[in-house]
Amino acid sequence: MLTEPYDIVIVGGGLVGLSLALAIGQAQQKGGLRLKATVVEPFPMTSHETGANPSFDARSTALSYSTEKIYRRLGIWSSVESQAAAIQRIHVSDKGQWGATRLIASDQGLDAYGHVAPNEILGKALYQAFHQQSQVKLAASQKVSSLEPTPDGYRLSLCDSKGLPTRELSARLVVVTDGGRSNLAEQLGIVYKTSDYQQNAVIANVGLSRAHENIAYERFTGDGAMALLPLVDYVARSEAVGESASRLHRSALVWTVPSRQAPGLLELNEEAFLSRLQSVFGHRAGRFIRVGERHTYPLQLKTSLEQVRPGLVMLGNSAHTLHPVAGQGYNLALRDAMTLAECLCQVTTAEQVGSLEVLNRYYEMQREDQSRTILGSDGLLKIFGSKSSMLRKARSFGLVSLNLLGPVKSHFTEMAMGVSGVAREWQ
Ligand SMILES: Cc1cc2nc3c(=O)[nH]c(=O)nc-3n(C[C@H](O)[C@H](O)[C@H](O)COP(=O)(O)OP(=O)(O)OC[C@H]3O[C@@H](n4cnc5c(N)ncnc54)[C@H](O)[C@@H]3O)c2cc1C
């Protein structure tokens, strides 16, 4: 089989791989050195269909302020904004404790801390923009089955959904953004530091008896953490009555529970699920009246001990998988992706894209942002996940002091917005 030569191959067209491909494609379109690049994605990709790709499933994503700025740069914010609910207030509480924190964006001179958008909308916006550029190509409906180092980079074998070989590619640089869903990291001998939270996230969109007023709730229970994030109302138009429409107030629920409890929550009928949710969450957001499709994900903090090698970068979930309650996984990976695209588009010869010098420069630029974000969200969960009575009292005090102390509040806010001291300014 003939080997097709590329400068860059991105393995996986999920949230992170597609964002990177778009950034590289747009930068190339503006001029400079032309790099031959492609994305390989097992699912079909067209400009209007995200298909069954699990990256764009029923989940919603909290987009930080830094992500909004990056999306503006990529020209896709206008497609996302109308379907994204602003987070104007954050309410943090601890079940059974008297402390609670209320963060109000306008008190800090902000319009919003961030926005929440369904993954399907993000997928559509990214796919459409990707299809409008012509620099980065696409190998859809195929996956990378093996990766082998060569003196100039890597050789990649592709196969179809039945596992039958389709193509062979060579690349000076391979960016692995497969979400850690394949065995490629194992083939490459990439070692991970893993800490299993022994928890699962149960996610669903829930209907509320009243408007969410753009409040995001973070609630810590003895068993785990819950996030209830505002979504744009669902409007169902009835053709029978012409213009009339029924409106459903909605929020996105991420409910983390000990892993053994997750199957039971999926099996409950709607009424029983809503009643269980109401008893754990309380009535601060009103009554829960509907629940959409429920999914569950096992939760781990997984960080790769090696992110760059000559000719190789691990990116997105393949580099670091975070607990979803802090809502930082994609936001951080997007900042990584934009920094990598910038470093790659500054090279003066194609040979340099795989050089360790360029790849180390990228990693050095993002290292501190990564470690602060990872430590910040893991630390939050360790403090709030603990059942120790001392820690419960301390965190109750912590919530109150967070309410009172301006600088502490600002630090918490900066992390939530993805603009903490070390995260770069994305204008
Ligand atoms: C319940 C939940 C809620 C979350 N909420 C938030 C949030 O609010 N904010 C936030 O910032 N983050 C959030 N995250 C994290 C966020 O979803 C991830 O950071 C993000 O999906 C990682 O994207 P990725 O592209 O690295 O991986 P994925 O989304 O897993 O994409 C991987 C892609 O690679 C493809 N692929 C797999 N194997 C191969 C192969 N062999 N060859 C080629 N392609 C391959 C797949 O088809 C897929 O398209 C949440 C995560 C969960 C689980």
Short mmCIF file of C-alpha atoms and ligand atoms in Angstrom, two decimals:
data_model
loop_
_atom_site.label_atom_id
_atom_site.label_comp_id
_atom_site.label_asym_id
_atom_site.label_seq_id
_atom_site.Cartn_x
_atom_site.Cartn_y
_atom_site.Cartn_z
CA MET A 1 0.00 0.00 0.00
CA LEU A 2 1.31 3.47 -0.94
CA THR A 3 2.20 5.66 2.06
CA GLU A 4 0.76 9.18 1.77
CA PRO A 5 3.08 11.78 3.32
CA TYR A 6 1.71 14.48 5.67
CA ASP A 7 3.34 17.09 7.87
CA ILE A 8 0.66 16.83 10.58
CA VAL A 9 -1.89 14.09 11.31
CA ILE A 10 -4.48 14.74 14.03
CA VAL A 11 -5.84 11.45 15.38
CA GLY A 12 -9.47 12.10 16.42
CA GLY A 13 -11.94 14.78 15.31
CA GLY A 14 -13.72 15.21 18.67
CA LEU A 15 -14.00 18.52 20.53
CA VAL A 16 -10.26 19.00 20.90
CA GLY A 17 -8.95 17.51 17.63
CA LEU A 18 -11.45 19.48 15.59
CA SER A 19 -10.67 22.72 17.44
CA LEU A 20 -6.95 22.22 16.73
CA ALA A 21 -7.61 21.36 13.06
CA LEU A 22 -9.71 24.50 12.68
CA ALA A 23 -7.07 26.74 14.26
CA ILE A 24 -4.32 25.31 12.03
CA GLY A 25 -6.53 25.50 8.92
CA GLN A 26 -7.52 29.12 9.53
CA ALA A 27 -3.93 30.18 10.28
CA GLN A 28 -2.73 28.49 7.05
CA GLN A 29 -5.49 30.17 5.08
CA LYS A 30 -4.06 33.55 6.13
CA GLY A 31 -0.70 32.71 4.55
CA GLY A 32 2.72 31.61 5.75
CA LEU A 33 4.30 28.20 5.34
CA ARG A 34 1.86 25.60 3.98
CA LEU A 35 1.76 22.45 6.08
CA LYS A 36 0.01 19.37 4.73
CA ALA A 37 -2.37 18.27 7.45
CA THR A 38 -5.33 15.94 7.97
CA VAL A 39 -7.70 14.79 10.72
CA VAL A 40 -8.59 11.11 11.03
CA GLU A 41 -12.00 10.44 12.60
CA PRO A 42 -13.89 7.11 12.78
CA PHE A 43 -17.33 8.75 12.58
CA PRO A 44 -18.72 10.31 9.39
CA MET A 45 -18.34 14.11 9.37
CA THR A 46 -20.35 16.45 7.19
CA SER A 47 -20.86 20.20 7.58
CA HIS A 48 -24.35 19.76 9.06
CA GLU A 49 -24.16 16.40 10.85
CA THR A 50 -22.21 15.45 13.92
CA GLY A 51 -23.62 11.94 13.62
CA ALA A 52 -23.14 9.50 16.46
CA ASN A 53 -19.76 10.93 17.53
CA PRO A 54 -19.68 10.54 21.33
CA SER A 55 -17.80 13.85 21.69
CA PHE A 56 -21.00 15.61 20.63
CA ASP A 57 -23.55 13.57 22.58
CA ALA A 58 -26.32 14.70 24.97
CA ARG A 59 -23.83 16.42 27.30
CA SER A 60 -23.53 20.15 27.73
CA THR A 61 -20.29 21.98 28.36
CA ALA A 62 -19.60 24.98 30.57
CA LEU A 63 -17.49 27.27 28.41
CA SER A 64 -15.19 29.59 30.31
CA TYR A 65 -14.57 33.21 29.41
CA SER A 66 -11.23 32.19 27.85
CA THR A 67 -13.11 29.75 25.58
CA GLU A 68 -15.54 32.47 24.51
CA LYS A 69 -12.57 34.62 23.50
CA ILE A 70 -10.97 31.75 21.56
CA TYR A 71 -14.27 30.98 19.81
CA ARG A 72 -14.51 34.65 18.81
CA ARG A 73 -11.04 34.38 17.28
CA LEU A 74 -12.07 31.23 15.41
CA GLY A 75 -15.22 33.04 14.20
CA ILE A 76 -17.65 30.49 15.70
CA TRP A 77 -18.91 32.34 18.78
CA SER A 78 -21.82 33.85 16.85
CA SER A 79 -23.09 30.32 15.98
CA VAL A 80 -22.79 29.17 19.60
CA GLU A 81 -23.95 32.26 21.49
CA SER A 82 -27.67 32.10 20.67
CA GLN A 83 -27.80 28.51 22.00
CA ALA A 84 -25.63 29.20 25.06
CA ALA A 85 -26.97 30.31 28.44
CA ALA A 86 -24.86 32.83 30.34
CA ILE A 87 -23.73 32.00 33.88
CA GLN A 88 -24.34 35.23 35.75
CA ARG A 89 -24.36 33.80 39.25
CA ILE A 90 -22.71 30.82 40.90
CA HIS A 91 -24.20 29.28 44.01
CA VAL A 92 -21.96 26.86 45.92
CA SER A 93 -23.44 24.86 48.79
CA ASP A 94 -22.74 21.85 50.94
CA LYS A 95 -25.66 19.56 51.84
CA GLY A 96 -26.31 19.62 55.59
CA GLN A 97 -23.98 22.60 56.26
CA TRP A 98 -24.92 26.19 56.86
CA GLY A 99 -22.32 27.85 54.62
CA ALA A 100 -23.13 28.82 51.05
CA THR A 101 -21.36 31.05 48.59
CA ARG A 102 -22.95 33.30 46.05
CA LEU A 103 -20.77 34.73 43.32
CA ILE A 104 -22.39 37.47 41.27
CA ALA A 105 -20.74 38.38 37.97
CA SER A 106 -21.98 41.98 37.93
CA ASP A 107 -20.45 42.56 41.42
CA GLN A 108 -17.10 41.79 39.82
CA GLY A 109 -17.75 44.00 36.80
CA LEU A 110 -18.47 41.04 34.50
CA ASP A 111 -21.39 40.25 32.19
CA ALA A 112 -21.00 36.52 32.85
CA TYR A 113 -18.55 33.97 34.28
CA GLY A 114 -19.03 31.80 31.22
CA HIS A 115 -21.73 30.09 29.15
CA VAL A 116 -23.26 26.64 28.91
CA ALA A 117 -23.94 25.09 25.50
CA PRO A 118 -25.04 21.61 24.40
CA ASN A 119 -22.13 19.61 22.93
CA GLU A 120 -24.20 19.04 19.81
CA ILE A 121 -24.20 22.82 19.17
CA LEU A 122 -20.43 23.00 19.70
CA GLY A 123 -19.98 20.10 17.29
CA LYS A 124 -22.10 21.76 14.60
CA ALA A 125 -20.28 25.09 14.93
CA LEU A 126 -16.86 23.45 14.77
CA TYR A 127 -17.81 21.12 11.90
CA GLN A 128 -19.30 23.93 9.80
CA ALA A 129 -16.27 26.18 10.29
CA PHE A 130 -13.93 23.27 9.58
CA HIS A 131 -15.70 22.60 6.29
CA GLN A 132 -15.25 26.25 5.31
CA GLN A 133 -11.48 26.01 5.34
CA SER A 134 -9.62 23.97 2.76
CA GLN A 135 -6.14 23.64 4.25
CA VAL A 136 -6.59 20.77 6.70
CA LYS A 137 -8.06 17.66 5.06
CA LEU A 138 -10.30 15.00 6.51
CA ALA A 139 -10.13 11.22 6.59
CA ALA A 140 -13.58 10.42 8.01
CA SER A 141 -15.12 7.00 8.72
CA GLN A 142 -11.65 5.61 9.38
CA LYS A 143 -9.60 5.11 12.46
CA VAL A 144 -5.92 4.81 13.22
CA SER A 145 -5.22 1.20 14.11
CA SER A 146 -1.48 1.49 14.65
CA LEU A 147 1.29 4.02 15.01
CA GLU A 148 4.96 3.27 14.47
CA PRO A 149 7.90 5.63 14.93
CA THR A 150 10.15 6.20 11.89
CA PRO A 151 13.35 8.28 11.56
CA ASP A 152 11.24 11.28 10.28
CA GLY A 153 8.13 10.95 12.43
CA TYR A 154 5.47 8.22 12.43
CA ARG A 155 3.80 5.76 10.09
CA LEU A 156 0.05 5.37 10.67
CA SER A 157 -2.16 2.50 9.53
CA LEU A 158 -5.83 3.34 9.02
CA CYS A 159 -8.77 0.93 8.90
CA ASP A 160 -12.52 1.11 8.37
CA SER A 161 -15.27 0.32 10.87
CA LYS A 162 -14.91 -3.41 10.11
CA GLY A 163 -11.19 -3.27 10.88
CA LEU A 164 -10.18 -3.66 7.21
CA PRO A 165 -7.03 -1.69 6.22
CA THR A 166 -7.78 1.45 4.17
CA ARG A 167 -4.70 3.71 3.96
CA GLU A 168 -1.18 4.25 5.25
CA LEU A 169 0.00 7.72 6.15
CA SER A 170 3.32 9.11 7.29
CA ALA A 171 3.53 12.24 9.43
CA ARG A 172 6.30 14.47 10.70
CA LEU A 173 3.99 15.18 13.64
CA VAL A 174 1.15 13.09 15.07
CA VAL A 175 -1.21 14.80 17.50
CA VAL A 176 -3.15 12.16 19.45
CA THR A 177 -6.59 13.52 20.36
CA ASP A 178 -8.41 10.19 20.51
CA GLY A 179 -9.89 10.99 23.93
CA GLY A 180 -7.99 8.07 25.42
CA ARG A 181 -10.65 5.88 23.80
CA SER A 182 -8.30 3.69 21.75
CA ASN A 183 -5.21 1.64 22.57
CA LEU A 184 -2.86 4.06 20.80
CA ALA A 185 -1.32 5.45 24.00
CA GLU A 186 -0.65 1.88 25.10
CA GLN A 187 0.97 1.08 21.73
CA LEU A 188 3.19 4.13 22.19
CA GLY A 189 4.09 3.15 25.75
CA ILE A 190 2.67 6.38 27.21
CA VAL A 191 2.35 6.02 30.97
CA TYR A 192 -0.46 7.71 32.93
CA LYS A 193 -0.80 8.73 36.53
CA THR A 194 -4.34 7.72 37.36
CA SER A 195 -6.42 8.37 40.39
CA ASP A 196 -9.79 6.70 40.29
CA TYR A 197 -12.46 8.78 42.03
CA GLN A 198 -14.55 5.59 42.28
CA GLN A 199 -17.41 7.75 41.18
CA ASN A 200 -19.57 8.01 38.08
CA ALA A 201 -21.17 11.11 36.64
CA VAL A 202 -24.83 10.74 35.76
CA ILE A 203 -25.74 13.43 33.27
CA ALA A 204 -29.08 14.57 31.88
CA ASN A 205 -30.95 17.68 30.88
CA VAL A 206 -33.67 18.44 33.43
CA GLY A 207 -36.85 20.52 33.10
CA LEU A 208 -37.55 23.06 35.86
CA SER A 209 -40.80 24.54 37.15
CA ARG A 210 -39.31 28.03 36.93
CA ALA A 211 -36.62 29.94 35.02
CA HIS A 212 -33.04 29.28 36.19
CA GLU A 213 -32.19 33.00 36.19
CA ASN A 214 -28.76 32.18 34.80
CA ILE A 215 -27.59 30.63 38.05
CA ALA A 216 -25.10 27.73 38.05
CA TYR A 217 -25.32 25.59 41.17
CA GLU A 218 -22.44 23.56 42.54
CA ARG A 219 -23.63 21.37 45.39
CA PHE A 220 -21.51 19.02 47.43
CA THR A 221 -23.23 16.08 49.10
CA GLY A 222 -21.72 13.42 51.36
CA ASP A 223 -21.59 11.11 48.32
CA GLY A 224 -20.24 13.39 45.61
CA ALA A 225 -20.78 16.67 43.83
CA MET A 226 -23.59 17.99 41.69
CA ALA A 227 -23.57 20.73 39.11
CA LEU A 228 -26.77 22.23 37.71
CA LEU A 229 -25.94 24.50 34.82
CA PRO A 230 -28.35 26.87 33.05
CA LEU A 231 -29.42 25.99 29.51
CA VAL A 232 -31.35 27.96 26.92
CA ASP A 233 -35.10 27.17 27.24
CA TYR A 234 -36.41 24.42 25.01
CA VAL A 235 -39.14 25.77 22.74
CA ALA A 236 -41.42 23.22 21.06
CA ARG A 237 -43.47 24.72 18.25
CA SER A 238 -46.77 23.09 17.53
CA GLU A 239 -47.56 23.12 13.80
CA ALA A 240 -51.21 22.40 14.53
CA VAL A 241 -51.67 25.74 16.27
CA GLY A 242 -49.46 27.78 13.99
CA GLU A 243 -47.20 30.15 15.91
CA SER A 244 -47.99 28.92 19.42
CA ALA A 245 -45.06 27.42 21.27
CA SER A 246 -44.56 25.68 24.58
CA ARG A 247 -41.48 26.58 26.55
CA LEU A 248 -39.55 24.38 28.96
CA HIS A 249 -37.02 25.87 31.40
CA ARG A 250 -33.98 23.61 31.42
CA SER A 251 -30.68 23.03 33.16
CA ALA A 252 -27.92 20.51 32.59
CA LEU A 253 -27.32 18.17 35.48
CA VAL A 254 -23.99 16.51 36.28
CA TRP A 255 -24.54 14.33 39.34
CA THR A 256 -21.58 12.41 40.67
CA VAL A 257 -22.27 9.37 42.81
CA PRO A 258 -20.28 6.37 44.04
CA SER A 259 -19.89 4.12 40.97
CA ARG A 260 -22.08 1.35 42.40
CA GLN A 261 -25.07 3.76 42.61
CA ALA A 262 -24.96 4.93 38.98
CA PRO A 263 -26.77 1.97 37.30
CA GLY A 264 -29.64 2.33 39.81
CA LEU A 265 -30.08 6.04 38.90
CA LEU A 266 -30.25 5.17 35.21
CA GLU A 267 -32.86 2.48 35.80
CA LEU A 268 -35.27 4.60 37.87
CA ASN A 269 -38.40 5.70 36.06
CA GLU A 270 -38.77 9.45 35.45
CA GLU A 271 -40.91 10.12 38.51
CA ALA A 272 -38.63 8.21 40.88
CA PHE A 273 -35.51 9.85 39.43
CA LEU A 274 -36.96 13.35 39.80
CA SER A 275 -38.03 12.66 43.34
CA ARG A 276 -34.53 11.33 44.28
CA LEU A 277 -32.90 14.32 42.63
CA GLN A 278 -35.19 16.76 44.43
CA SER A 279 -34.45 15.22 47.81
CA VAL A 280 -30.66 15.46 47.32
CA PHE A 281 -30.56 18.83 45.58
CA GLY A 282 -33.33 20.59 47.51
CA HIS A 283 -35.65 23.29 46.16
CA ARG A 284 -33.24 26.19 45.56
CA ALA A 285 -33.73 25.87 41.75
CA GLY A 286 -37.47 25.15 41.94
CA ARG A 287 -39.15 21.83 41.18
CA PHE A 288 -37.65 19.28 38.79
CA ILE A 289 -40.45 18.35 36.38
CA ARG A 290 -38.79 16.46 33.49
CA VAL A 291 -35.63 14.53 32.75
CA GLY A 292 -34.12 13.84 29.32
CA GLU A 293 -31.83 10.99 28.25
CA ARG A 294 -29.53 9.88 31.06
CA HIS A 295 -25.91 8.80 30.52
CA THR A 296 -23.15 7.82 32.89
CA TYR A 297 -19.35 8.19 32.78
CA PRO A 298 -16.77 6.68 35.15
CA LEU A 299 -14.58 9.41 36.66
CA GLN A 300 -10.83 9.47 36.89
CA LEU A 301 -8.11 12.04 37.11
CA LYS A 302 -5.71 10.79 34.48
CA THR A 303 -2.60 12.67 33.47
CA SER A 304 -0.06 11.50 30.93
CA LEU A 305 3.52 11.51 32.29
CA GLU A 306 4.76 12.37 28.81
CA GLN A 307 2.95 14.85 26.57
CA VAL A 308 5.56 15.43 23.89
CA ARG A 309 8.13 13.31 22.10
CA PRO A 310 9.88 14.02 18.80
CA GLY A 311 7.06 13.87 16.23
CA LEU A 312 4.32 13.31 18.85
CA VAL A 313 1.94 15.32 21.06
CA MET A 314 -0.74 13.93 23.38
CA LEU A 315 -3.59 16.45 23.61
CA GLY A 316 -7.07 16.75 25.15
CA ASN A 317 -8.31 13.80 27.20
CA SER A 318 -5.34 11.79 25.92
CA ALA A 319 -3.10 14.16 27.86
CA HIS A 320 -5.31 14.91 30.87
CA THR A 321 -8.80 13.76 31.86
CA LEU A 322 -10.34 15.82 34.66
CA HIS A 323 -13.37 15.43 36.90
CA PRO A 324 -16.28 17.13 35.08
CA VAL A 325 -17.80 18.97 38.04
CA ALA A 326 -15.28 21.78 37.91
CA GLY A 327 -16.05 22.07 34.15
CA GLN A 328 -12.43 22.60 33.10
CA GLY A 329 -11.44 19.64 30.86
CA TYR A 330 -12.32 21.08 27.47
CA ASN A 331 -11.57 24.68 28.44
CA LEU A 332 -8.02 23.75 29.41
CA ALA A 333 -7.51 21.46 26.40
CA LEU A 334 -8.72 24.23 24.08
CA ARG A 335 -6.09 26.61 25.49
CA ASP A 336 -3.51 23.83 24.94
CA ALA A 337 -4.73 23.34 21.35
CA MET A 338 -4.57 27.05 20.49
CA THR A 339 -1.05 27.37 21.93
CA LEU A 340 0.09 24.29 19.97
CA ALA A 341 -1.44 25.67 16.74
CA GLU A 342 0.40 28.96 17.31
CA CYS A 343 3.75 27.21 17.84
CA LEU A 344 3.26 24.99 14.76
CA CYS A 345 2.26 27.88 12.52
CA GLN A 346 5.41 29.81 13.47
CA VAL A 347 7.83 27.22 12.02
CA THR A 348 9.80 28.27 8.98
CA THR A 349 10.35 24.80 7.47
CA ALA A 350 7.98 21.80 7.47
CA GLU A 351 10.72 19.61 9.03
CA GLN A 352 10.46 21.65 12.22
CA VAL A 353 6.86 20.70 13.10
CA GLY A 354 7.96 17.45 14.73
CA SER A 355 11.07 18.84 16.38
CA LEU A 356 11.36 18.52 20.12
CA GLU A 357 12.41 22.16 20.33
CA VAL A 358 9.05 23.34 18.92
CA LEU A 359 7.01 20.79 20.90
CA ASN A 360 8.82 21.58 24.17
CA ARG A 361 8.16 25.26 23.58
CA TYR A 362 4.43 24.47 23.34
CA TYR A 363 4.53 22.35 26.50
CA GLU A 364 6.49 24.95 28.48
CA MET A 365 3.95 27.60 27.49
CA GLN A 366 1.04 25.49 28.82
CA ARG A 367 2.64 23.58 31.70
CA GLU A 368 1.70 25.95 34.49
CA ASP A 369 -1.84 26.53 33.21
CA GLN A 370 -2.28 22.74 33.10
CA SER A 371 -0.92 22.05 36.56
CA ARG A 372 -2.85 24.89 38.23
CA THR A 373 -6.12 23.94 36.56
CA ILE A 374 -5.69 20.24 37.33
CA LEU A 375 -4.64 20.84 40.95
CA GLY A 376 -7.39 23.43 41.40
CA SER A 377 -10.23 21.17 40.27
CA ASP A 378 -8.86 18.06 41.99
CA GLY A 379 -8.27 20.02 45.23
CA LEU A 380 -11.83 21.33 45.20
CA LEU A 381 -13.16 17.79 44.91
CA LYS A 382 -10.88 16.41 47.62
CA ILE A 383 -11.98 19.10 50.09
CA PHE A 384 -15.66 18.88 49.22
CA GLY A 385 -15.73 15.12 48.64
CA SER A 386 -14.53 14.29 52.14
CA LYS A 387 -16.90 12.94 54.77
CA SER A 388 -14.61 13.92 57.68
CA SER A 389 -16.52 16.09 60.15
CA MET A 390 -13.49 18.38 60.62
CA LEU A 391 -13.33 18.98 56.89
CA ARG A 392 -17.09 19.51 56.69
CA LYS A 393 -16.82 22.24 59.32
CA ALA A 394 -13.77 23.71 57.63
CA ARG A 395 -15.42 23.82 54.22
CA SER A 396 -18.53 25.33 55.71
CA PHE A 397 -16.28 28.06 57.08
CA GLY A 398 -14.51 28.14 53.71
CA LEU A 399 -17.75 28.81 51.87
CA VAL A 400 -18.63 31.64 54.22
CA SER A 401 -15.16 33.16 54.05
CA LEU A 402 -15.26 32.88 50.27
CA ASN A 403 -18.42 34.96 50.51
CA LEU A 404 -16.65 37.60 52.55
CA LEU A 405 -13.12 37.78 51.24
CA GLY A 406 -12.78 39.62 47.97
CA PRO A 407 -9.32 38.31 46.92
CA VAL A 408 -10.20 34.65 47.67
CA LYS A 409 -13.39 35.06 45.68
CA SER A 410 -11.48 36.61 42.79
CA HIS A 411 -9.07 33.66 42.74
CA PHE A 412 -11.96 31.16 42.64
CA THR A 413 -13.64 33.20 39.91
CA GLU A 414 -10.49 33.44 37.81
CA MET A 415 -10.12 29.67 37.85
CA ALA A 416 -13.76 29.20 36.83
CA MET A 417 -13.29 31.68 33.99
CA GLY A 418 -10.03 30.15 32.77
CA VAL A 419 -8.19 33.44 33.16
CA SER A 420 -6.08 32.71 36.26
CA GLY A 421 -2.73 34.54 36.21
CA VAL A 422 -1.00 31.83 34.13
CA ALA A 423 -3.69 31.28 31.48
CA ARG A 424 -2.74 33.40 28.48
CA GLU A 425 -4.83 36.34 27.32
CA TRP A 426 -6.84 35.31 24.26
CA GLN A 427 -7.83 38.47 22.45
C1 LIG B 1 -20.06 14.31 32.06
C2 LIG B 1 -18.99 15.25 31.55
C3 LIG B 1 -19.19 16.62 31.61
C4 LIG B 1 -18.18 17.50 31.19
N1 LIG B 1 -18.38 18.85 31.32
C5 LIG B 1 -17.39 19.70 30.95
C6 LIG B 1 -17.56 21.12 31.08
O1 LIG B 1 -18.60 21.58 31.53
N2 LIG B 1 -16.53 21.94 30.69
C7 LIG B 1 -15.36 21.43 30.20
O2 LIG B 1 -14.45 22.23 29.87
N3 LIG B 1 -15.18 20.10 30.06
C8 LIG B 1 -16.16 19.22 30.42
N4 LIG B 1 -15.98 17.87 30.26
C9 LIG B 1 -14.72 17.38 29.67
C10 LIG B 1 -14.79 17.36 28.14
O3 LIG B 1 -15.94 16.68 27.70
C11 LIG B 1 -13.53 16.69 27.60
O4 LIG B 1 -12.44 17.45 28.05
C12 LIG B 1 -13.52 16.65 26.07
O5 LIG B 1 -14.59 15.90 25.58
C13 LIG B 1 -12.22 16.02 25.58
O6 LIG B 1 -12.26 16.03 24.18
P1 LIG B 1 -11.28 15.13 23.30
O7 LIG B 1 -11.46 15.62 21.92
O8 LIG B 1 -9.93 15.10 23.92
O9 LIG B 1 -11.83 13.64 23.45
P2 LIG B 1 -13.22 13.02 22.90
O10 LIG B 1 -14.30 14.02 23.07
O11 LIG B 1 -13.34 11.72 23.57
O12 LIG B 1 -12.94 12.82 21.34
C14 LIG B 1 -12.06 11.81 20.87
C15 LIG B 1 -12.27 11.64 19.37
O13 LIG B 1 -11.30 10.70 18.88
C16 LIG B 1 -11.94 9.77 18.02
N5 LIG B 1 -11.13 8.52 18.05
C17 LIG B 1 -11.08 7.58 19.01
N6 LIG B 1 -10.21 6.60 18.67
C18 LIG B 1 -9.68 6.94 17.47
C19 LIG B 1 -8.72 6.32 16.61
N7 LIG B 1 -8.13 5.14 16.89
N8 LIG B 1 -8.42 6.95 15.44
C20 LIG B 1 -8.99 8.15 15.12
N9 LIG B 1 -9.90 8.76 15.92
C21 LIG B 1 -10.24 8.18 17.08
C22 LIG B 1 -13.35 9.63 18.60
O14 LIG B 1 -14.28 9.16 17.63
C23 LIG B 1 -13.65 11.07 19.02
O15 LIG B 1 -14.20 11.82 17.97
C24 LIG B 1 -16.95 16.98 30.68
C25 LIG B 1 -16.77 15.58 30.60
C26 LIG B 1 -17.78 14.72 31.03
C27 LIG B 1 -17.53 13.24 30.96
#
